[in-house]
Tab-separated table of C-alpha atoms and ligand atoms in Angstrom:
chain	number	residue	atom	x	y	z
A	1	UNK	CA	95.724	63.516	122.816
A	2	UNK	CA	94.503	64.977	119.136
A	3	UNK	CA	91.088	63.261	119.001
A	4	UNK	CA	90.595	64.378	123.038
A	5	UNK	CA	91.746	67.933	121.455
A	6	UNK	CA	89.972	68.240	118.665
A	7	UNK	CA	87.186	67.047	120.688
A	8	UNK	CA	87.843	69.891	123.322
A	9	UNK	CA	87.822	72.822	119.906
A	10	UNK	CA	84.513	70.599	118.207
A	11	UNK	CA	82.774	71.343	121.656
A	12	UNK	CA	84.167	74.997	122.237
A	13	UNK	CA	83.091	75.791	118.607
A	14	UNK	CA	79.645	74.278	118.483
A	15	UNK	CA	78.124	76.042	122.378
A	16	UNK	CA	80.169	79.417	120.250
A	17	UNK	CA	81.870	79.701	122.300
A	18	UNK	CA	86.230	81.898	121.218
A	19	UNK	CA	89.671	79.616	121.231
A	20	UNK	CA	92.238	80.708	122.729
A	21	UNK	CA	96.318	80.742	121.374
A	22	UNK	CA	96.711	77.350	123.863
A	23	UNK	CA	94.023	75.169	123.011
A	24	UNK	CA	94.071	72.455	120.803
A	25	UNK	CA	93.060	73.542	117.104
A	26	UNK	CA	93.309	71.884	113.894
A	27	UNK	CA	95.394	72.187	111.299
A	28	UNK	CA	93.240	74.397	108.888
A	29	UNK	CA	91.416	76.188	111.361
A	30	UNK	CA	95.022	78.096	111.656
A	31	UNK	CA	96.218	78.072	108.735
A	32	UNK	CA	92.918	79.841	107.795
A	33	UNK	CA	93.315	82.282	110.295
A	34	UNK	CA	96.835	82.631	109.940
A	35	UNK	CA	95.432	83.200	106.289
A	36	UNK	CA	93.314	85.917	107.268
A	37	UNK	CA	94.583	88.067	109.912
A	38	UNK	CA	97.793	88.519	107.685
A	39	UNK	CA	96.408	89.323	104.605
A	40	UNK	CA	93.374	92.062	106.942
A	41	UNK	CA	97.204	93.118	108.545
A	42	UNK	CA	98.416	93.882	104.907
A	43	UNK	CA	95.130	95.865	103.948
A	44	UNK	CA	95.786	98.171	106.748
A	45	UNK	CA	99.602	98.855	106.193
A	46	UNK	CA	99.489	99.077	102.598
A	47	UNK	CA	96.126	101.062	103.050
A	48	UNK	CA	97.560	103.842	104.025
A	49	UNK	CA	100.130	104.378	101.164
A	50	UNK	CA	96.082	105.738	99.331
A	51	UNK	CA	95.667	108.833	101.786
A	52	UNK	CA	99.135	109.693	103.178
A	53	UNK	CA	99.182	110.377	99.954
A	54	UNK	CA	96.420	113.656	100.286
A	55	UNK	CA	98.564	114.440	103.545
A	56	UNK	CA	100.046	117.340	102.029
A	57	UNK	CA	97.863	118.670	100.267
A	58	UNK	CA	94.584	118.463	102.797
A	59	UNK	CA	93.282	121.394	102.060
A	60	UNK	CA	93.036	122.939	105.655
A	61	UNK	CA	95.578	122.321	109.025
A	62	UNK	CA	92.911	120.614	110.688
A	63	UNK	CA	91.973	118.402	107.128
A	64	UNK	CA	96.025	117.831	107.904
A	65	UNK	CA	96.154	116.985	111.370
A	66	UNK	CA	92.783	114.320	110.912
A	67	UNK	CA	94.292	112.660	108.007
A	68	UNK	CA	97.591	112.480	109.831
A	69	UNK	CA	95.446	110.396	112.954
A	70	UNK	CA	93.555	108.863	110.581
A	71	UNK	CA	96.385	107.305	109.253
A	72	UNK	CA	98.907	106.180	112.469
A	73	UNK	CA	95.356	104.751	113.705
A	74	UNK	CA	95.722	102.679	109.936
A	75	UNK	CA	99.381	101.551	110.786
A	76	UNK	CA	97.832	100.962	114.450
A	77	UNK	CA	95.247	98.372	113.303
A	78	UNK	CA	98.622	96.267	111.284
A	79	UNK	CA	100.391	96.235	113.890
A	80	UNK	CA	97.457	95.189	115.954
A	81	UNK	CA	96.458	92.404	113.634
A	82	UNK	CA	100.643	90.999	113.436
A	83	UNK	CA	100.029	90.844	116.555
A	84	UNK	CA	97.492	88.411	116.692
A	85	UNK	CA	98.460	85.820	113.507
A	86	UNK	CA	101.405	85.888	115.654
A	87	UNK	CA	99.336	83.922	119.102
A	88	UNK	CA	98.744	82.103	116.272
A	89	UNK	CA	102.393	81.047	115.340
A	90	UNK	CA	103.332	82.352	112.847
A	91	UNK	CA	106.548	84.732	112.789
A	92	UNK	CA	106.845	89.060	111.816
A	93	UNK	CA	109.518	88.349	109.935
A	94	UNK	CA	107.324	86.025	107.206
A	95	UNK	CA	104.979	87.498	107.042
A	96	UNK	CA	106.587	91.330	106.717
A	97	UNK	CA	109.259	89.021	103.850
A	98	UNK	CA	105.659	87.097	102.407
A	99	UNK	CA	104.448	90.956	101.839
A	100	UNK	CA	107.130	92.706	100.316
A	101	UNK	CA	108.056	90.282	98.171
A	102	UNK	CA	104.528	90.153	96.097
A	103	UNK	CA	103.551	86.891	97.094
A	104	UNK	CA	100.562	88.015	100.387
A	105	UNK	CA	97.757	89.051	99.428
A	106	UNK	CA	95.999	92.533	101.007
A	107	UNK	CA	92.801	94.492	99.755
A	108	UNK	CA	92.311	94.909	96.588
A	109	UNK	CA	90.983	98.228	97.268
A	110	UNK	CA	94.220	99.731	98.128
A	111	UNK	CA	95.335	99.652	94.563
A	112	UNK	CA	93.223	102.019	93.356
A	113	UNK	CA	94.940	105.566	93.025
A	114	UNK	CA	93.101	108.140	94.939
A	115	UNK	CA	93.961	111.170	91.454
A	116	UNK	CA	91.876	114.128	94.347
A	117	UNK	CA	91.230	115.379	97.719
A	118	UNK	CA	87.362	114.386	97.066
A	119	UNK	CA	89.099	110.750	96.947
A	120	UNK	CA	90.238	110.649	100.533
A	121	UNK	CA	86.464	110.864	101.013
A	122	UNK	CA	84.792	108.560	98.986
A	123	UNK	CA	87.419	106.994	100.882
A	124	UNK	CA	86.596	107.265	104.340
A	125	UNK	CA	83.148	107.060	103.689
A	126	UNK	CA	83.108	104.052	101.366
A	127	UNK	CA	85.551	101.759	101.431
A	128	UNK	CA	86.164	101.879	105.794
A	129	UNK	CA	82.373	102.426	105.401
A	130	UNK	CA	82.808	98.254	103.923
A	131	UNK	CA	85.287	97.404	106.362
A	132	UNK	CA	82.656	97.884	109.540
A	133	UNK	CA	80.168	96.328	107.146
A	134	UNK	CA	82.603	92.853	107.199
A	135	UNK	CA	84.299	93.639	110.332
A	136	UNK	CA	82.047	94.034	113.047
A	137	UNK	CA	81.138	89.962	112.720
A	138	UNK	CA	84.383	89.851	113.153
A	139	UNK	CA	84.503	91.390	116.384
A	140	UNK	CA	82.202	87.820	117.204
A	141	UNK	CA	84.931	85.950	115.269
A	142	UNK	CA	86.189	82.243	117.412
A	143	UNK	CA	88.928	82.945	118.109
A	144	UNK	CA	89.325	84.909	120.482
A	145	UNK	CA	92.383	87.084	120.298
A	146	UNK	CA	90.976	88.251	116.420
A	147	UNK	CA	87.663	88.557	117.902
A	148	UNK	CA	89.701	91.048	120.604
A	149	UNK	CA	91.402	93.361	118.020
A	150	UNK	CA	88.416	93.297	115.753
A	151	UNK	CA	86.950	95.740	119.155
A	152	UNK	CA	88.734	97.747	119.215
A	153	UNK	CA	89.664	98.684	114.963
A	154	UNK	CA	85.762	99.041	114.267
A	155	UNK	CA	85.573	101.279	117.077
A	156	UNK	CA	88.547	103.825	115.459
A	157	UNK	CA	86.573	102.927	111.823
A	158	UNK	CA	83.309	105.050	112.917
A	159	UNK	CA	85.653	107.398	113.580
A	160	UNK	CA	87.382	106.777	109.869
A	161	UNK	CA	83.951	106.900	107.592
A	162	UNK	CA	81.919	109.433	109.146
A	163	UNK	CA	84.679	111.570	109.212
A	164	UNK	CA	84.790	110.641	105.077
A	165	UNK	CA	81.590	111.689	105.072
A	166	UNK	CA	81.277	114.789	106.672
A	167	UNK	CA	84.183	115.984	103.749
A	168	UNK	CA	81.279	114.539	101.359
A	169	UNK	CA	79.385	116.721	103.037
A	170	UNK	CA	81.439	119.220	103.054
A	171	UNK	CA	82.160	118.947	99.638
A	172	UNK	CA	78.273	117.959	98.039
A	173	UNK	CA	77.547	121.319	99.755
A	174	UNK	CA	80.262	123.617	98.647
A	175	UNK	CA	80.551	125.465	94.882
A	176	UNK	CA	79.063	123.792	91.757
A	177	UNK	CA	82.825	122.347	91.642
A	178	UNK	CA	83.732	121.177	94.462
A	179	UNK	CA	80.510	118.368	94.830
A	180	UNK	CA	81.206	117.758	90.525
A	181	UNK	CA	84.478	116.566	92.548
A	182	UNK	CA	82.518	114.549	94.881
A	183	UNK	CA	80.655	112.987	93.062
A	184	UNK	CA	83.545	112.237	90.680
A	185	UNK	CA	85.278	110.162	93.433
A	186	UNK	CA	82.170	108.197	94.452
A	187	UNK	CA	82.095	107.150	90.918
A	188	UNK	CA	84.784	105.680	90.646
A	189	UNK	CA	85.310	103.712	94.205
A	190	UNK	CA	81.529	102.330	94.387
A	191	UNK	CA	82.473	99.934	92.417
A	192	UNK	CA	85.708	99.054	94.254
A	193	UNK	CA	84.022	99.280	97.207
A	194	UNK	CA	81.988	96.792	96.666
A	195	UNK	CA	84.332	94.414	95.761
A	196	UNK	CA	85.958	94.883	98.615
A	197	UNK	CA	83.694	91.977	100.417
A	198	UNK	CA	85.000	89.009	97.540
A	199	UNK	CA	84.198	87.241	95.336
A	200	UNK	CA	80.321	86.327	94.783
A	201	UNK	CA	80.052	83.186	97.502
A	202	UNK	CA	79.706	80.819	94.544
A	203	UNK	CA	83.267	81.299	94.088
A	204	UNK	CA	84.422	81.905	97.325
A	205	UNK	CA	86.409	79.103	98.285
A	206	UNK	CA	86.362	79.083	101.466
A	207	UNK	CA	84.128	80.806	102.356
A	208	UNK	CA	81.622	77.167	104.103
A	209	UNK	CA	84.322	76.577	106.254
A	210	UNK	CA	84.807	79.761	107.459
A	211	UNK	CA	81.801	79.977	109.033
A	212	UNK	CA	81.301	76.479	109.774
A	213	UNK	CA	83.780	77.700	111.877
A	214	UNK	CA	82.006	80.184	113.061
A	215	UNK	CA	85.065	82.625	111.910
A	216	UNK	CA	83.576	84.908	108.678
A	217	UNK	CA	79.244	84.564	109.889
A	218	UNK	CA	77.726	85.862	107.496
A	219	UNK	CA	78.093	85.364	103.380
A	220	UNK	CA	80.338	87.548	101.000
A	221	UNK	CA	76.926	87.894	98.893
A	222	UNK	CA	75.181	88.783	102.172
A	223	UNK	CA	77.578	91.995	103.967
A	224	UNK	CA	78.047	93.253	100.340
A	225	UNK	CA	74.204	93.614	99.654
A	226	UNK	CA	73.461	94.726	103.814
A	227	UNK	CA	76.502	97.243	102.884
A	228	UNK	CA	74.812	98.552	99.886
A	229	UNK	CA	71.531	99.259	101.015
A	230	UNK	CA	73.301	100.737	103.730
A	231	UNK	CA	74.896	103.112	101.096
A	232	UNK	CA	72.061	104.021	99.017
A	233	UNK	CA	70.094	105.766	102.381
A	234	UNK	CA	73.300	107.677	103.015
A	235	UNK	CA	74.368	108.757	99.512
A	236	UNK	CA	70.518	110.236	100.113
A	237	UNK	CA	72.013	113.023	102.764
A	238	UNK	CA	75.046	114.313	100.595
A	239	UNK	CA	73.416	115.134	98.323
A	240	UNK	CA	75.078	113.030	96.023
A	241	UNK	CA	73.478	109.298	93.148
A	242	UNK	CA	75.545	106.380	93.382
A	243	UNK	CA	76.213	105.187	89.578
A	244	UNK	CA	74.098	102.273	89.876
A	245	UNK	CA	70.387	102.193	88.217
A	246	UNK	CA	70.199	98.920	88.949
A	247	UNK	CA	69.455	98.876	92.897
A	248	UNK	CA	66.872	98.849	93.901
A	249	UNK	CA	65.417	96.704	96.925
A	250	UNK	CA	63.850	93.343	95.754
A	251	UNK	CA	60.835	92.635	97.842
A	252	UNK	CA	60.315	88.562	97.672
A	253	UNK	CA	63.927	88.245	98.743
A	254	UNK	CA	63.831	91.328	100.749
A	255	UNK	CA	67.833	91.630	99.513
A	256	UNK	CA	69.333	94.713	97.420
A	257	UNK	CA	69.983	94.120	94.589
A	258	UNK	CA	72.744	95.808	92.742
A	259	UNK	CA	74.149	95.782	88.897
A	260	UNK	CA	76.395	92.809	87.893
A	261	UNK	CA	80.373	94.006	89.418
A	262	UNK	CA	83.530	93.150	86.756
A	263	UNK	CA	85.463	90.041	88.339
A	264	UNK	CA	87.222	90.064	85.822
A	265	UNK	CA	89.133	93.066	86.931
A	266	UNK	CA	89.130	92.241	90.641
A	267	UNK	CA	90.530	89.218	89.530
A	268	UNK	CA	93.542	90.899	87.815
A	269	UNK	CA	93.804	93.198	90.751
A	270	UNK	CA	94.288	90.344	92.982
A	271	UNK	CA	96.725	88.859	91.012
A	272	UNK	CA	99.145	92.278	90.904
A	273	UNK	CA	98.307	93.741	87.748
A	274	UNK	CA	96.237	96.247	88.806
A	275	UNK	CA	96.932	100.167	88.750
A	276	UNK	CA	98.200	100.490	92.013
A	277	UNK	CA	99.771	97.461	92.319
A	278	UNK	CA	103.609	98.050	91.637
A	279	UNK	CA	103.841	100.791	92.683
A	280	UNK	CA	102.642	99.923	96.402
A	281	UNK	CA	105.393	97.081	97.077
A	282	UNK	CA	107.755	99.450	95.769
A	283	UNK	CA	106.516	101.861	98.221
A	284	UNK	CA	106.697	99.447	101.257
A	285	UNK	CA	109.632	97.995	100.732
A	286	UNK	CA	111.396	101.243	100.450
A	287	UNK	CA	109.750	101.474	103.779
A	288	UNK	CA	111.128	98.351	105.743
A	289	UNK	CA	114.542	99.293	104.063
A	290	UNK	CA	114.592	102.843	105.533
A	291	UNK	CA	113.043	101.645	109.030
A	292	UNK	CA	116.437	98.930	108.655
A	293	UNK	CA	117.998	101.149	111.113
A	294	UNK	CA	115.229	101.576	114.091
A	295	UNK	CA	115.362	97.265	114.230
A	296	UNK	CA	118.675	97.274	114.024
A	297	UNK	CA	118.773	99.674	116.788
A	298	UNK	CA	115.298	98.686	119.020
A	299	UNK	CA	116.894	94.900	119.258
A	300	UNK	CA	120.981	95.755	119.668
A	301	UNK	CA	118.666	98.201	122.960
A	302	UNK	CA	116.980	94.738	124.050
A	303	UNK	CA	119.929	92.405	123.930
A	304	UNK	CA	121.480	95.034	126.418
A	305	UNK	CA	118.507	95.395	128.824
A	306	UNK	CA	118.661	91.927	129.173
A	307	UNK	CA	121.803	91.103	129.699
A	308	UNK	CA	121.982	94.081	132.127
A	309	UNK	CA	118.287	91.636	134.183
A	310	UNK	CA	121.202	89.245	133.478
A	311	UNK	CA	123.843	90.658	135.900
G	1	ACO	N1	91.338	91.571	98.035
G	1	ACO	C1	92.858	90.836	97.205
G	1	ACO	N2	92.057	89.627	98.130
G	1	ACO	C2	90.718	88.286	98.705
G	1	ACO	C3	89.800	89.827	98.470
G	1	ACO	C4	89.745	91.103	98.761
G	1	ACO	N3	88.919	91.888	98.460
G	1	ACO	N4	88.161	89.019	98.246
G	1	ACO	C5	88.326	87.622	98.584
G	1	ACO	N5	90.065	87.783	98.020
G	1	ACO	C6	91.152	86.909	98.007
G	1	ACO	C7	90.908	85.823	99.668
G	1	ACO	O1	91.897	86.337	100.649
G	1	ACO	C8	90.888	84.623	98.436
G	1	ACO	O2	92.044	84.879	98.608
G	1	ACO	P1	93.323	83.249	99.856
G	1	ACO	O3	92.295	81.737	99.396
G	1	ACO	O4	94.447	82.591	98.344
G	1	ACO	O5	94.047	83.218	100.808
G	1	ACO	C9	90.363	84.180	97.457
G	1	ACO	O6	90.488	85.579	97.112
G	1	ACO	C10	89.030	83.414	97.875
G	1	ACO	O7	87.287	84.414	98.183
G	1	ACO	P2	87.404	83.533	100.134
G	1	ACO	O8	87.122	82.473	98.841
G	1	ACO	O9	85.889	85.085	99.219
G	1	ACO	O10	88.541	84.278	100.651
G	1	ACO	P3	87.726	84.579	102.476
G	1	ACO	O11	86.639	83.613	102.604
G	1	ACO	O12	88.473	84.974	102.999
G	1	ACO	O13	86.818	85.958	102.568
G	1	ACO	C11	87.662	88.230	102.957
G	1	ACO	C12	87.421	87.209	101.822
G	1	ACO	C13	85.938	88.747	103.285
G	1	ACO	C14	88.120	89.440	102.749
G	1	ACO	C15	87.553	87.894	104.194
G	1	ACO	O14	89.261	86.828	104.028
G	1	ACO	C16	87.808	88.920	105.130
G	1	ACO	O15	86.796	88.995	105.753
G	1	ACO	N6	88.382	89.228	105.969
G	1	ACO	C17	88.721	90.315	106.657
G	1	ACO	C18	88.604	92.090	106.784
G	1	ACO	C19	90.526	92.160	106.066
G	1	ACO	O16	90.709	91.843	105.726
G	1	ACO	N7	89.488	93.548	105.091
G	1	ACO	C20	90.456	94.385	104.802
G	1	ACO	C21	90.146	95.212	104.347
G	1	ACO	S1	90.018	96.747	105.519
G	1	ACO	C22	90.646	97.530	105.711
G	1	ACO	O17	91.756	97.341	106.186
G	1	ACO	C23	90.554	99.158	106.421
């Protein structure tokens, strides 16, 4: 049956089709998807923190309402992605436990601090912009529940990116101090945003197999240079600059060339030693503990309902 299953799986992948939860799939395919989808879910959940840091200090009621809605969207993305990972057989408890015990990875970007209001703009424009660049191709991921989740997530992410761009545009057209604040935020988030796409292709152990399985459609470097080309144009509209004097479009390779990124810093952040890793995990643990009564109440209610149904 395994041989038959594998032949059917290979045929679906070769035809660029989709794998559904009940279809046979190789163990490694399941494993790599659980890895990527759970890391993605954790990123959405931890990603709520840097921006939540500014909800109480947003400069107007309107900005506050928008930011709260945005942070709630990220929570929704996380829950949606945990559900997608559950269709592969991962349990929610084991994923949450791995995160709070510091054993699971989540995106490097969320380990950088948000020091001033303009950072919320830079996150929307650069971080959510990079997320969209990475996630639009994932809408065509061969694992159907992941692809379907991405369609919905990308729609919301594009709204997030626009709100970030609009914050920066307002600041860039404001007082000299506001414009300087916007520039400083862009300067600080530029390199970490570029690192979101992962290590360079020759140091990316998972890419080749994930591309063969049509989980990833483009390499890390390929998406990174596309992203940099996009923001190189958008930054002109903002009237700001990117902190990358080496940035240029190379006519021969038809690619954007950017400055060398600090991969030692990247590895450090991934290993848990970034500026905010400890704080992010501590907050997540506290929130998990504070929410214990909600989980208990929901479980008690569910048990009561199912007992009623049996009566
Ligand atoms: N932050 C943290 N870890 C990273 C990052 C990053 N920016 N980039 C790569 N890594 C990790 C990988 O998870 C992998 O670790 P593992 O093998 O222990 O799981 C290792 O570094 C090597 O990288 P790759 O071989 O390139 O890994 P992969 O093929 O999974 O590509 C990528 C990494 C591009 C991030 C991919 O997993 C992906 O597209 N994930 C979905 C998108 C996502 O998670 N976005 C989160 C941020 S966006 C947001 O939440 C708003």
